[in-house]
Amino acid sequence: MKIIFLGAPGAGKGTQSKRLVREKHLLQISTGDILRENRDNQTELGLKAQTYMDAGELVPDHLIIKMIFDKMDDTSHVNGYILDGFPRTVAQAEALDDMLAKIHDKIDFVLYLKVANENLIERLSSRYTCKKCGHIYNLNFNPPKNEGKCDLDGGDLFQRRDDKKETVTKRIKIYDDNTRPVIRHYKAKNMVQTIDGYGGVDEIFAKILEAISS
Ligand code: AMP
């Protein structure tokens, strides 16, 4: 199963794709997670990407395309994968189409988690992540049992640098300008399953499973 997971920042892609990965034994390829790891380890890629990420801007296509293709090279041993956070521009989508056509492979479908822009700012600015396991909380509708600590492993929770209010508005605008056209790109190919991104985590996950089985 090869899936692309699209949705605005804060729509719940990360939470849902982590869950889908566990349930279906897939590999999650999250460009945001790979970039953050590179940034934290100060690799050459991390150093190049850091300024863009901190400003809430997109990292240039050529860096992302190379990074993701290197990662996808290594997927022969897995049951399938979820591309989470890629492609984010039409140029990235076209590069992916070309690469897959060359190796006679294809994406099965695109899941699009739909949430209106006016709800994203509030979701992003109350989002906290566990330092140890990456589990995501929302202080308003999915808070941890103990303040500042992960329910699963007691790890410290932190707020992503790009989830600060100033950066969030810019990220949503960048999403509208660059990533909405990607949704249209896949809609034109009849590949998109739209999921309503409102409700509890379990409820949304059930809708995703239903969409996959249909
Ligand atoms: P995310 O965790 O998916 O919200 O990604 C965090 C940041 O990483 C984004 O705001 C971008 O700076 C960068 N990034 C992640 N994926 C991509 C991509 N496909 N293209 C360009 N930049 C990306």
JSON list of C-alpha atoms and ligand atoms in Angstrom, two decimals:
[
{"chain": "A", "resi": 1, "resn": "MET", "atom": "CA", "xyz": [0.00, 0.00, 0.00]},
{"chain": "A", "resi": 2, "resn": "LYS", "atom": "CA", "xyz": [1.51, 3.31, -1.09]},
{"chain": "A", "resi": 3, "resn": "ILE", "atom": "CA", "xyz": [-0.24, 6.41, 0.13]},
{"chain": "A", "resi": 4, "resn": "ILE", "atom": "CA", "xyz": [0.29, 10.15, -0.07]},
{"chain": "A", "resi": 5, "resn": "PHE", "atom": "CA", "xyz": [-1.14, 12.01, 2.92]},
{"chain": "A", "resi": 6, "resn": "LEU", "atom": "CA", "xyz": [-2.02, 15.64, 2.20]},
{"chain": "A", "resi": 7, "resn": "GLY", "atom": "CA", "xyz": [-3.53, 18.30, 4.42]},
{"chain": "A", "resi": 8, "resn": "ALA", "atom": "CA", "xyz": [-2.75, 21.73, 5.79]},
{"chain": "A", "resi": 9, "resn": "PRO", "atom": "CA", "xyz": [-0.33, 22.14, 8.71]},
{"chain": "A", "resi": 10, "resn": "GLY", "atom": "CA", "xyz": [-2.38, 21.34, 11.80]},
{"chain": "A", "resi": 11, "resn": "ALA", "atom": "CA", "xyz": [-5.00, 19.24, 9.98]},
{"chain": "A", "resi": 12, "resn": "GLY", "atom": "CA", "xyz": [-3.86, 16.15, 11.92]},
{"chain": "A", "resi": 13, "resn": "LYS", "atom": "CA", "xyz": [-1.78, 14.39, 9.24]},
{"chain": "A", "resi": 14, "resn": "GLY", "atom": "CA", "xyz": [1.09, 13.55, 11.58]},
{"chain": "A", "resi": 15, "resn": "THR", "atom": "CA", "xyz": [-1.15, 12.03, 14.28]},
{"chain": "A", "resi": 16, "resn": "GLN", "atom": "CA", "xyz": [-3.22, 10.02, 11.82]},
{"chain": "A", "resi": 17, "resn": "SER", "atom": "CA", "xyz": [-0.35, 8.82, 9.67]},
{"chain": "A", "resi": 18, "resn": "LYS", "atom": "CA", "xyz": [1.57, 7.59, 12.74]},
{"chain": "A", "resi": 19, "resn": "ARG", "atom": "CA", "xyz": [-1.51, 5.59, 13.67]},
{"chain": "A", "resi": 20, "resn": "LEU", "atom": "CA", "xyz": [-2.03, 4.22, 10.17]},
{"chain": "A", "resi": 21, "resn": "VAL", "atom": "CA", "xyz": [1.61, 3.16, 10.08]},
{"chain": "A", "resi": 22, "resn": "ARG", "atom": "CA", "xyz": [1.14, 1.12, 13.27]},
{"chain": "A", "resi": 23, "resn": "GLU", "atom": "CA", "xyz": [-2.14, -0.43, 12.16]},
{"chain": "A", "resi": 24, "resn": "LYS", "atom": "CA", "xyz": [-1.08, -1.37, 8.63]},
{"chain": "A", "resi": 25, "resn": "HIS", "atom": "CA", "xyz": [2.67, -1.93, 9.27]},
{"chain": "A", "resi": 26, "resn": "LEU", "atom": "CA", "xyz": [3.73, 0.71, 6.80]},
{"chain": "A", "resi": 27, "resn": "LEU", "atom": "CA", "xyz": [6.77, 2.93, 6.72]},
{"chain": "A", "resi": 28, "resn": "GLN", "atom": "CA", "xyz": [6.07, 6.59, 7.48]},
{"chain": "A", "resi": 29, "resn": "ILE", "atom": "CA", "xyz": [8.18, 8.90, 5.36]},
{"chain": "A", "resi": 30, "resn": "SER", "atom": "CA", "xyz": [7.65, 12.31, 6.89]},
{"chain": "A", "resi": 31, "resn": "THR", "atom": "CA", "xyz": [9.72, 15.04, 5.25]},
{"chain": "A", "resi": 32, "resn": "GLY", "atom": "CA", "xyz": [9.17, 17.31, 8.28]},
{"chain": "A", "resi": 33, "resn": "ASP", "atom": "CA", "xyz": [10.48, 14.64, 10.70]},
{"chain": "A", "resi": 34, "resn": "ILE", "atom": "CA", "xyz": [13.50, 13.85, 8.50]},
{"chain": "A", "resi": 35, "resn": "LEU", "atom": "CA", "xyz": [14.33, 17.54, 8.18]},
{"chain": "A", "resi": 36, "resn": "ARG", "atom": "CA", "xyz": [13.97, 18.17, 11.94]},
{"chain": "A", "resi": 37, "resn": "GLU", "atom": "CA", "xyz": [16.28, 15.24, 12.66]},
{"chain": "A", "resi": 38, "resn": "ASN", "atom": "CA", "xyz": [18.83, 16.65, 10.20]},
{"chain": "A", "resi": 39, "resn": "ARG", "atom": "CA", "xyz": [18.47, 20.12, 11.70]},
{"chain": "A", "resi": 40, "resn": "ASP", "atom": "CA", "xyz": [18.94, 18.82, 15.25]},
{"chain": "A", "resi": 41, "resn": "ASN", "atom": "CA", "xyz": [22.02, 16.82, 14.20]},
{"chain": "A", "resi": 42, "resn": "GLN", "atom": "CA", "xyz": [23.35, 19.81, 12.24]},
{"chain": "A", "resi": 43, "resn": "THR", "atom": "CA", "xyz": [23.99, 17.73, 9.10]},
{"chain": "A", "resi": 44, "resn": "GLU", "atom": "CA", "xyz": [24.79, 19.50, 5.80]},
{"chain": "A", "resi": 45, "resn": "LEU", "atom": "CA", "xyz": [21.13, 19.14, 4.74]},
{"chain": "A", "resi": 46, "resn": "GLY", "atom": "CA", "xyz": [19.93, 20.27, 8.19]},
{"chain": "A", "resi": 47, "resn": "LEU", "atom": "CA", "xyz": [22.08, 23.41, 8.04]},
{"chain": "A", "resi": 48, "resn": "LYS", "atom": "CA", "xyz": [20.75, 24.27, 4.57]},
{"chain": "A", "resi": 49, "resn": "ALA", "atom": "CA", "xyz": [17.11, 23.63, 5.57]},
{"chain": "A", "resi": 50, "resn": "GLN", "atom": "CA", "xyz": [17.10, 25.28, 9.00]},
{"chain": "A", "resi": 51, "resn": "THR", "atom": "CA", "xyz": [16.53, 28.92, 8.01]},
{"chain": "A", "resi": 52, "resn": "TYR", "atom": "CA", "xyz": [13.59, 28.00, 5.78]},
{"chain": "A", "resi": 53, "resn": "MET", "atom": "CA", "xyz": [12.01, 25.77, 8.42]},
{"chain": "A", "resi": 54, "resn": "ASP", "atom": "CA", "xyz": [12.35, 28.25, 11.26]},
{"chain": "A", "resi": 55, "resn": "ALA", "atom": "CA", "xyz": [10.75, 30.93, 9.08]},
{"chain": "A", "resi": 56, "resn": "GLY", "atom": "CA", "xyz": [7.88, 28.58, 8.16]},
{"chain": "A", "resi": 57, "resn": "GLU", "atom": "CA", "xyz": [8.95, 28.59, 4.49]},
{"chain": "A", "resi": 58, "resn": "LEU", "atom": "CA", "xyz": [9.33, 25.64, 2.13]},
{"chain": "A", "resi": 59, "resn": "VAL", "atom": "CA", "xyz": [12.77, 24.10, 1.77]},
{"chain": "A", "resi": 60, "resn": "PRO", "atom": "CA", "xyz": [13.84, 24.32, -1.93]},
{"chain": "A", "resi": 61, "resn": "ASP", "atom": "CA", "xyz": [12.48, 21.56, -4.17]},
{"chain": "A", "resi": 62, "resn": "HIS", "atom": "CA", "xyz": [15.86, 20.15, -5.27]},
{"chain": "A", "resi": 63, "resn": "LEU", "atom": "CA", "xyz": [16.91, 19.46, -1.66]},
{"chain": "A", "resi": 64, "resn": "ILE", "atom": "CA", "xyz": [13.58, 17.82, -0.78]},
{"chain": "A", "resi": 65, "resn": "ILE", "atom": "CA", "xyz": [13.40, 15.73, -3.95]},
{"chain": "A", "resi": 66, "resn": "LYS", "atom": "CA", "xyz": [16.90, 14.31, -3.42]},
{"chain": "A", "resi": 67, "resn": "MET", "atom": "CA", "xyz": [16.22, 13.66, 0.26]},
{"chain": "A", "resi": 68, "resn": "ILE", "atom": "CA", "xyz": [12.94, 11.81, -0.38]},
{"chain": "A", "resi": 69, "resn": "PHE", "atom": "CA", "xyz": [14.22, 9.76, -3.31]},
{"chain": "A", "resi": 70, "resn": "ASP", "atom": "CA", "xyz": [17.18, 8.58, -1.20]},
{"chain": "A", "resi": 71, "resn": "LYS", "atom": "CA", "xyz": [14.70, 7.48, 1.45]},
{"chain": "A", "resi": 72, "resn": "MET", "atom": "CA", "xyz": [12.35, 5.79, -1.03]},
{"chain": "A", "resi": 73, "resn": "ASP", "atom": "CA", "xyz": [15.27, 3.84, -2.50]},
{"chain": "A", "resi": 74, "resn": "ASP", "atom": "CA", "xyz": [15.24, 1.89, 0.71]},
{"chain": "A", "resi": 75, "resn": "THR", "atom": "CA", "xyz": [11.59, 0.75, 0.72]},
{"chain": "A", "resi": 76, "resn": "SER", "atom": "CA", "xyz": [11.84, -2.66, -0.97]},
{"chain": "A", "resi": 77, "resn": "HIS", "atom": "CA", "xyz": [11.67, -4.48, 2.40]},
{"chain": "A", "resi": 78, "resn": "VAL", "atom": "CA", "xyz": [8.47, -2.78, 3.64]},
{"chain": "A", "resi": 79, "resn": "ASN", "atom": "CA", "xyz": [4.78, -3.56, 3.25]},
{"chain": "A", "resi": 80, "resn": "GLY", "atom": "CA", "xyz": [4.18, -0.09, 1.83]},
{"chain": "A", "resi": 81, "resn": "TYR", "atom": "CA", "xyz": [4.66, 3.51, 2.86]},
{"chain": "A", "resi": 82, "resn": "ILE", "atom": "CA", "xyz": [2.92, 6.77, 3.62]},
{"chain": "A", "resi": 83, "resn": "LEU", "atom": "CA", "xyz": [4.39, 9.96, 2.26]},
{"chain": "A", "resi": 84, "resn": "ASP", "atom": "CA", "xyz": [3.57, 12.52, 4.94]},
{"chain": "A", "resi": 85, "resn": "GLY", "atom": "CA", "xyz": [4.32, 16.14, 4.02]},
{"chain": "A", "resi": 86, "resn": "PHE", "atom": "CA", "xyz": [5.44, 15.33, 0.46]},
{"chain": "A", "resi": 87, "resn": "PRO", "atom": "CA", "xyz": [4.78, 16.46, -2.25]},
{"chain": "A", "resi": 88, "resn": "ARG", "atom": "CA", "xyz": [4.10, 20.03, -1.22]},
{"chain": "A", "resi": 89, "resn": "THR", "atom": "CA", "xyz": [4.60, 21.72, -4.58]},
{"chain": "A", "resi": 90, "resn": "VAL", "atom": "CA", "xyz": [3.51, 20.77, -8.10]},
{"chain": "A", "resi": 91, "resn": "ALA", "atom": "CA", "xyz": [7.21, 20.49, -9.08]},
{"chain": "A", "resi": 92, "resn": "GLN", "atom": "CA", "xyz": [7.68, 17.89, -6.31]},
{"chain": "A", "resi": 93, "resn": "ALA", "atom": "CA", "xyz": [4.54, 16.00, -7.43]},
{"chain": "A", "resi": 94, "resn": "GLU", "atom": "CA", "xyz": [5.76, 15.92, -11.04]},
{"chain": "A", "resi": 95, "resn": "ALA", "atom": "CA", "xyz": [9.22, 14.74, -9.97]},
{"chain": "A", "resi": 96, "resn": "LEU", "atom": "CA", "xyz": [7.56, 11.94, -7.99]},
{"chain": "A", "resi": 97, "resn": "ASP", "atom": "CA", "xyz": [5.30, 10.97, -10.93]},
{"chain": "A", "resi": 98, "resn": "ASP", "atom": "CA", "xyz": [8.36, 10.77, -13.24]},
{"chain": "A", "resi": 99, "resn": "MET", "atom": "CA", "xyz": [10.43, 8.79, -10.78]},
{"chain": "A", "resi": 100, "resn": "LEU", "atom": "CA", "xyz": [7.65, 6.24, -10.15]},
{"chain": "A", "resi": 101, "resn": "ALA", "atom": "CA", "xyz": [6.92, 5.90, -13.89]},
{"chain": "A", "resi": 102, "resn": "LYS", "atom": "CA", "xyz": [10.59, 5.10, -14.50]},
{"chain": "A", "resi": 103, "resn": "ILE", "atom": "CA", "xyz": [10.53, 2.22, -12.03]},
{"chain": "A", "resi": 104, "resn": "HIS", "atom": "CA", "xyz": [7.02, 1.06, -13.14]},
{"chain": "A", "resi": 105, "resn": "ASP", "atom": "CA", "xyz": [5.56, 1.77, -9.74]},
{"chain": "A", "resi": 106, "resn": "LYS", "atom": "CA", "xyz": [2.61, 3.88, -8.59]},
{"chain": "A", "resi": 107, "resn": "ILE", "atom": "CA", "xyz": [0.92, 5.48, -5.61]},
{"chain": "A", "resi": 108, "resn": "ASP", "atom": "CA", "xyz": [-2.36, 3.72, -4.73]},
{"chain": "A", "resi": 109, "resn": "PHE", "atom": "CA", "xyz": [-4.21, 6.81, -3.57]},
{"chain": "A", "resi": 110, "resn": "VAL", "atom": "CA", "xyz": [-4.00, 10.22, -1.94]},
{"chain": "A", "resi": 111, "resn": "LEU", "atom": "CA", "xyz": [-5.67, 10.88, 1.41]},
{"chain": "A", "resi": 112, "resn": "TYR", "atom": "CA", "xyz": [-6.61, 14.52, 1.84]},
{"chain": "A", "resi": 113, "resn": "LEU", "atom": "CA", "xyz": [-7.47, 15.51, 5.40]},
{"chain": "A", "resi": 114, "resn": "LYS", "atom": "CA", "xyz": [-9.66, 18.57, 5.07]},
{"chain": "A", "resi": 115, "resn": "VAL", "atom": "CA", "xyz": [-9.88, 21.28, 7.76]},
{"chain": "A", "resi": 116, "resn": "ALA", "atom": "CA", "xyz": [-10.90, 24.92, 7.14]},
{"chain": "A", "resi": 117, "resn": "ASN", "atom": "CA", "xyz": [-8.11, 27.50, 7.43]},
{"chain": "A", "resi": 118, "resn": "GLU", "atom": "CA", "xyz": [-9.82, 29.36, 10.28]},
{"chain": "A", "resi": 119, "resn": "ASN", "atom": "CA", "xyz": [-9.42, 26.32, 12.58]},
{"chain": "A", "resi": 120, "resn": "LEU", "atom": "CA", "xyz": [-5.74, 25.72, 11.83]},
{"chain": "A", "resi": 121, "resn": "ILE", "atom": "CA", "xyz": [-4.18, 28.62, 13.75]},
{"chain": "A", "resi": 122, "resn": "GLU", "atom": "CA", "xyz": [-5.80, 27.57, 16.99]},
{"chain": "A", "resi": 123, "resn": "ARG", "atom": "CA", "xyz": [-4.86, 23.91, 16.42]},
{"chain": "A", "resi": 124, "resn": "LEU", "atom": "CA", "xyz": [-1.22, 24.67, 15.65]},
{"chain": "A", "resi": 125, "resn": "SER", "atom": "CA", "xyz": [-0.62, 27.07, 18.48]},
{"chain": "A", "resi": 126, "resn": "SER", "atom": "CA", "xyz": [-1.87, 24.53, 21.04]},
{"chain": "A", "resi": 127, "resn": "ARG", "atom": "CA", "xyz": [0.08, 21.58, 19.57]},
{"chain": "A", "resi": 128, "resn": "TYR", "atom": "CA", "xyz": [2.80, 19.95, 21.69]},
{"chain": "A", "resi": 129, "resn": "THR", "atom": "CA", "xyz": [5.02, 16.95, 20.84]},
{"chain": "A", "resi": 130, "resn": "CYS", "atom": "CA", "xyz": [6.83, 14.40, 23.01]},
{"chain": "A", "resi": 131, "resn": "LYS", "atom": "CA", "xyz": [10.61, 14.76, 22.79]},
{"chain": "A", "resi": 132, "resn": "LYS", "atom": "CA", "xyz": [11.11, 11.02, 23.23]},
{"chain": "A", "resi": 133, "resn": "CYS", "atom": "CA", "xyz": [8.48, 9.32, 21.05]},
{"chain": "A", "resi": 134, "resn": "GLY", "atom": "CA", "xyz": [7.03, 12.10, 18.88]},
{"chain": "A", "resi": 135, "resn": "HIS", "atom": "CA", "xyz": [3.44, 11.57, 20.12]},
{"chain": "A", "resi": 136, "resn": "ILE", "atom": "CA", "xyz": [1.37, 14.68, 19.39]},
{"chain": "A", "resi": 137, "resn": "TYR", "atom": "CA", "xyz": [-1.00, 16.40, 21.86]},
{"chain": "A", "resi": 138, "resn": "ASN", "atom": "CA", "xyz": [-3.35, 19.32, 21.58]},
{"chain": "A", "resi": 139, "resn": "LEU", "atom": "CA", "xyz": [-3.78, 21.25, 24.81]},
{"chain": "A", "resi": 140, "resn": "ASN", "atom": "CA", "xyz": [-7.42, 22.03, 23.99]},
{"chain": "A", "resi": 141, "resn": "PHE", "atom": "CA", "xyz": [-8.92, 18.79, 22.73]},
{"chain": "A", "resi": 142, "resn": "ASN", "atom": "CA", "xyz": [-6.34, 16.08, 23.37]},
{"chain": "A", "resi": 143, "resn": "PRO", "atom": "CA", "xyz": [-4.30, 17.23, 26.41]},
{"chain": "A", "resi": 144, "resn": "PRO", "atom": "CA", "xyz": [-1.79, 15.01, 28.27]},
{"chain": "A", "resi": 145, "resn": "LYS", "atom": "CA", "xyz": [-2.89, 13.67, 31.68]},
{"chain": "A", "resi": 146, "resn": "ASN", "atom": "CA", "xyz": [0.07, 15.37, 33.42]},
{"chain": "A", "resi": 147, "resn": "GLU", "atom": "CA", "xyz": [0.98, 18.86, 32.26]},
{"chain": "A", "resi": 148, "resn": "GLY", "atom": "CA", "xyz": [4.11, 18.93, 30.10]},
{"chain": "A", "resi": 149, "resn": "LYS", "atom": "CA", "xyz": [4.62, 15.13, 30.17]},
{"chain": "A", "resi": 150, "resn": "CYS", "atom": "CA", "xyz": [3.82, 12.45, 27.60]},
{"chain": "A", "resi": 151, "resn": "ASP", "atom": "CA", "xyz": [1.16, 9.89, 28.66]},
{"chain": "A", "resi": 152, "resn": "LEU", "atom": "CA", "xyz": [3.01, 7.10, 26.85]},
{"chain": "A", "resi": 153, "resn": "ASP", "atom": "CA", "xyz": [6.57, 7.42, 28.17]},
{"chain": "A", "resi": 154, "resn": "GLY", "atom": "CA", "xyz": [6.69, 10.44, 30.49]},
{"chain": "A", "resi": 155, "resn": "GLY", "atom": "CA", "xyz": [8.90, 12.35, 27.99]},
{"chain": "A", "resi": 156, "resn": "ASP", "atom": "CA", "xyz": [8.95, 16.17, 28.09]},
{"chain": "A", "resi": 157, "resn": "LEU", "atom": "CA", "xyz": [6.54, 17.91, 25.72]},
{"chain": "A", "resi": 158, "resn": "PHE", "atom": "CA", "xyz": [7.79, 20.77, 23.56]},
{"chain": "A", "resi": 159, "resn": "GLN", "atom": "CA", "xyz": [6.26, 23.27, 21.15]},
{"chain": "A", "resi": 160, "resn": "ARG", "atom": "CA", "xyz": [7.72, 23.23, 17.63]},
{"chain": "A", "resi": 161, "resn": "ARG", "atom": "CA", "xyz": [9.56, 26.47, 16.78]},
{"chain": "A", "resi": 162, "resn": "ASP", "atom": "CA", "xyz": [7.40, 26.92, 13.68]},
{"chain": "A", "resi": 163, "resn": "ASP", "atom": "CA", "xyz": [4.15, 26.51, 15.64]},
{"chain": "A", "resi": 164, "resn": "LYS", "atom": "CA", "xyz": [4.51, 29.97, 17.21]},
{"chain": "A", "resi": 165, "resn": "LYS", "atom": "CA", "xyz": [1.62, 32.26, 16.21]},
{"chain": "A", "resi": 166, "resn": "GLU", "atom": "CA", "xyz": [3.79, 34.58, 14.02]},
{"chain": "A", "resi": 167, "resn": "THR", "atom": "CA", "xyz": [4.95, 31.71, 11.78]},
{"chain": "A", "resi": 168, "resn": "VAL", "atom": "CA", "xyz": [1.67, 29.83, 11.61]},
{"chain": "A", "resi": 169, "resn": "THR", "atom": "CA", "xyz": [-0.20, 32.39, 9.46]},
{"chain": "A", "resi": 170, "resn": "LYS", "atom": "CA", "xyz": [2.65, 32.40, 6.96]},
{"chain": "A", "resi": 171, "resn": "ARG", "atom": "CA", "xyz": [2.69, 28.58, 6.76]},
{"chain": "A", "resi": 172, "resn": "ILE", "atom": "CA", "xyz": [-1.02, 28.51, 6.00]},
{"chain": "A", "resi": 173, "resn": "LYS", "atom": "CA", "xyz": [-0.57, 31.07, 3.21]},
{"chain": "A", "resi": 174, "resn": "ILE", "atom": "CA", "xyz": [2.31, 29.02, 1.76]},
{"chain": "A", "resi": 175, "resn": "TYR", "atom": "CA", "xyz": [0.09, 25.94, 1.93]},
{"chain": "A", "resi": 176, "resn": "ASP", "atom": "CA", "xyz": [-2.69, 27.75, 0.04]},
{"chain": "A", "resi": 177, "resn": "ASP", "atom": "CA", "xyz": [-0.32, 28.99, -2.67]},
{"chain": "A", "resi": 178, "resn": "ASN", "atom": "CA", "xyz": [1.82, 25.87, -3.15]},
{"chain": "A", "resi": 179, "resn": "THR", "atom": "CA", "xyz": [0.08, 22.76, -1.83]},
{"chain": "A", "resi": 180, "resn": "ARG", "atom": "CA", "xyz": [-3.57, 23.31, -2.78]},
{"chain": "A", "resi": 181, "resn": "PRO", "atom": "CA", "xyz": [-2.48, 23.06, -6.45]},
{"chain": "A", "resi": 182, "resn": "VAL", "atom": "CA", "xyz": [-0.97, 19.64, -5.58]},
{"chain": "A", "resi": 183, "resn": "ILE", "atom": "CA", "xyz": [-4.41, 18.46, -4.43]},
{"chain": "A", "resi": 184, "resn": "ARG", "atom": "CA", "xyz": [-5.82, 19.63, -7.77]},
{"chain": "A", "resi": 185, "resn": "HIS", "atom": "CA", "xyz": [-2.97, 17.79, -9.56]},
{"chain": "A", "resi": 186, "resn": "TYR", "atom": "CA", "xyz": [-4.06, 14.48, -7.98]},
{"chain": "A", "resi": 187, "resn": "LYS", "atom": "CA", "xyz": [-7.80, 15.22, -8.24]},
{"chain": "A", "resi": 188, "resn": "ALA", "atom": "CA", "xyz": [-7.32, 15.53, -12.01]},
{"chain": "A", "resi": 189, "resn": "LYS", "atom": "CA", "xyz": [-5.91, 11.98, -11.91]},
{"chain": "A", "resi": 190, "resn": "ASN", "atom": "CA", "xyz": [-8.87, 10.77, -9.80]},
{"chain": "A", "resi": 191, "resn": "MET", "atom": "CA", "xyz": [-6.61, 9.68, -6.98]},
{"chain": "A", "resi": 192, "resn": "VAL", "atom": "CA", "xyz": [-7.94, 11.72, -4.05]},
{"chain": "A", "resi": 193, "resn": "GLN", "atom": "CA", "xyz": [-10.01, 10.44, -1.11]},
{"chain": "A", "resi": 194, "resn": "THR", "atom": "CA", "xyz": [-11.14, 13.42, 0.96]},
{"chain": "A", "resi": 195, "resn": "ILE", "atom": "CA", "xyz": [-11.50, 12.89, 4.71]},
{"chain": "A", "resi": 196, "resn": "ASP", "atom": "CA", "xyz": [-13.35, 15.33, 6.95]},
{"chain": "A", "resi": 197, "resn": "GLY", "atom": "CA", "xyz": [-10.72, 16.34, 9.54]},
{"chain": "A", "resi": 198, "resn": "TYR", "atom": "CA", "xyz": [-13.17, 17.22, 12.36]},
{"chain": "A", "resi": 199, "resn": "GLY", "atom": "CA", "xyz": [-13.94, 15.04, 15.37]},
{"chain": "A", "resi": 200, "resn": "GLY", "atom": "CA", "xyz": [-11.92, 12.97, 17.82]},
{"chain": "A", "resi": 201, "resn": "VAL", "atom": "CA", "xyz": [-8.70, 11.20, 16.81]},
{"chain": "A", "resi": 202, "resn": "ASP", "atom": "CA", "xyz": [-10.47, 7.78, 16.85]},
{"chain": "A", "resi": 203, "resn": "GLU", "atom": "CA", "xyz": [-13.40, 9.04, 14.82]},
{"chain": "A", "resi": 204, "resn": "ILE", "atom": "CA", "xyz": [-11.17, 10.49, 12.11]},
{"chain": "A", "resi": 205, "resn": "PHE", "atom": "CA", "xyz": [-9.05, 7.34, 12.06]},
{"chain": "A", "resi": 206, "resn": "ALA", "atom": "CA", "xyz": [-12.21, 5.25, 11.51]},
{"chain": "A", "resi": 207, "resn": "LYS", "atom": "CA", "xyz": [-13.08, 7.45, 8.51]},
{"chain": "A", "resi": 208, "resn": "ILE", "atom": "CA", "xyz": [-9.58, 6.91, 7.11]},
{"chain": "A", "resi": 209, "resn": "LEU", "atom": "CA", "xyz": [-9.82, 3.12, 7.46]},
{"chain": "A", "resi": 210, "resn": "GLU", "atom": "CA", "xyz": [-13.21, 3.20, 5.75]},
{"chain": "A", "resi": 211, "resn": "ALA", "atom": "CA", "xyz": [-11.83, 5.28, 2.88]},
{"chain": "A", "resi": 212, "resn": "ILE", "atom": "CA", "xyz": [-8.90, 2.86, 2.47]},
{"chain": "A", "resi": 213, "resn": "SER", "atom": "CA", "xyz": [-11.10, -0.23, 2.40]},
{"chain": "A", "resi": 214, "resn": "SER", "atom": "CA", "xyz": [-13.47, 1.30, -0.14]},
{"chain": "B", "resi": 1, "resn": "AMP", "atom": "P1", "xyz": [5.94, 19.63, 8.63]},
{"chain": "B", "resi": 1, "resn": "AMP", "atom": "O1", "xyz": [6.40, 18.91, 9.85]},
{"chain": "B", "resi": 1, "resn": "AMP", "atom": "O2", "xyz": [5.45, 18.66, 7.57]},
{"chain": "B", "resi": 1, "resn": "AMP", "atom": "O3", "xyz": [4.96, 20.73, 8.93]},
{"chain": "B", "resi": 1, "resn": "AMP", "atom": "O4", "xyz": [7.23, 20.33, 8.01]},
{"chain": "B", "resi": 1, "resn": "AMP", "atom": "C1", "xyz": [7.99, 21.29, 8.73]},
{"chain": "B", "resi": 1, "resn": "AMP", "atom": "C2", "xyz": [8.79, 22.17, 7.79]},
{"chain": "B", "resi": 1, "resn": "AMP", "atom": "O5", "xyz": [9.71, 21.37, 7.02]},
{"chain": "B", "resi": 1, "resn": "AMP", "atom": "C3", "xyz": [7.97, 22.91, 6.76]},
{"chain": "B", "resi": 1, "resn": "AMP", "atom": "O6", "xyz": [7.41, 24.12, 7.27]},
{"chain": "B", "resi": 1, "resn": "AMP", "atom": "C4", "xyz": [9.04, 23.18, 5.68]},
{"chain": "B", "resi": 1, "resn": "AMP", "atom": "O7", "xyz": [9.92, 24.21, 6.08]},
{"chain": "B", "resi": 1, "resn": "AMP", "atom": "C5", "xyz": [9.82, 21.88, 5.69]},
{"chain": "B", "resi": 1, "resn": "AMP", "atom": "N1", "xyz": [9.23, 20.88, 4.76]},
{"chain": "B", "resi": 1, "resn": "AMP", "atom": "C6", "xyz": [8.65, 19.69, 5.09]},
{"chain": "B", "resi": 1, "resn": "AMP", "atom": "N2", "xyz": [8.24, 19.03, 4.00]},
{"chain": "B", "resi": 1, "resn": "AMP", "atom": "C7", "xyz": [8.57, 19.82, 2.93]},
{"chain": "B", "resi": 1, "resn": "AMP", "atom": "C8", "xyz": [8.39, 19.70, 1.53]},
{"chain": "B", "resi": 1, "resn": "AMP", "atom": "N3", "xyz": [7.80, 18.63, 0.97]},
{"chain": "B", "resi": 1, "resn": "AMP", "atom": "N4", "xyz": [8.83, 20.71, 0.75]},
{"chain": "B", "resi": 1, "resn": "AMP", "atom": "C9", "xyz": [9.44, 21.79, 1.28]},
{"chain": "B", "resi": 1, "resn": "AMP", "atom": "N5", "xyz": [9.63, 21.98, 2.59]},
{"chain": "B", "resi": 1, "resn": "AMP", "atom": "C10", "xyz": [9.20, 21.00, 3.43]}
]
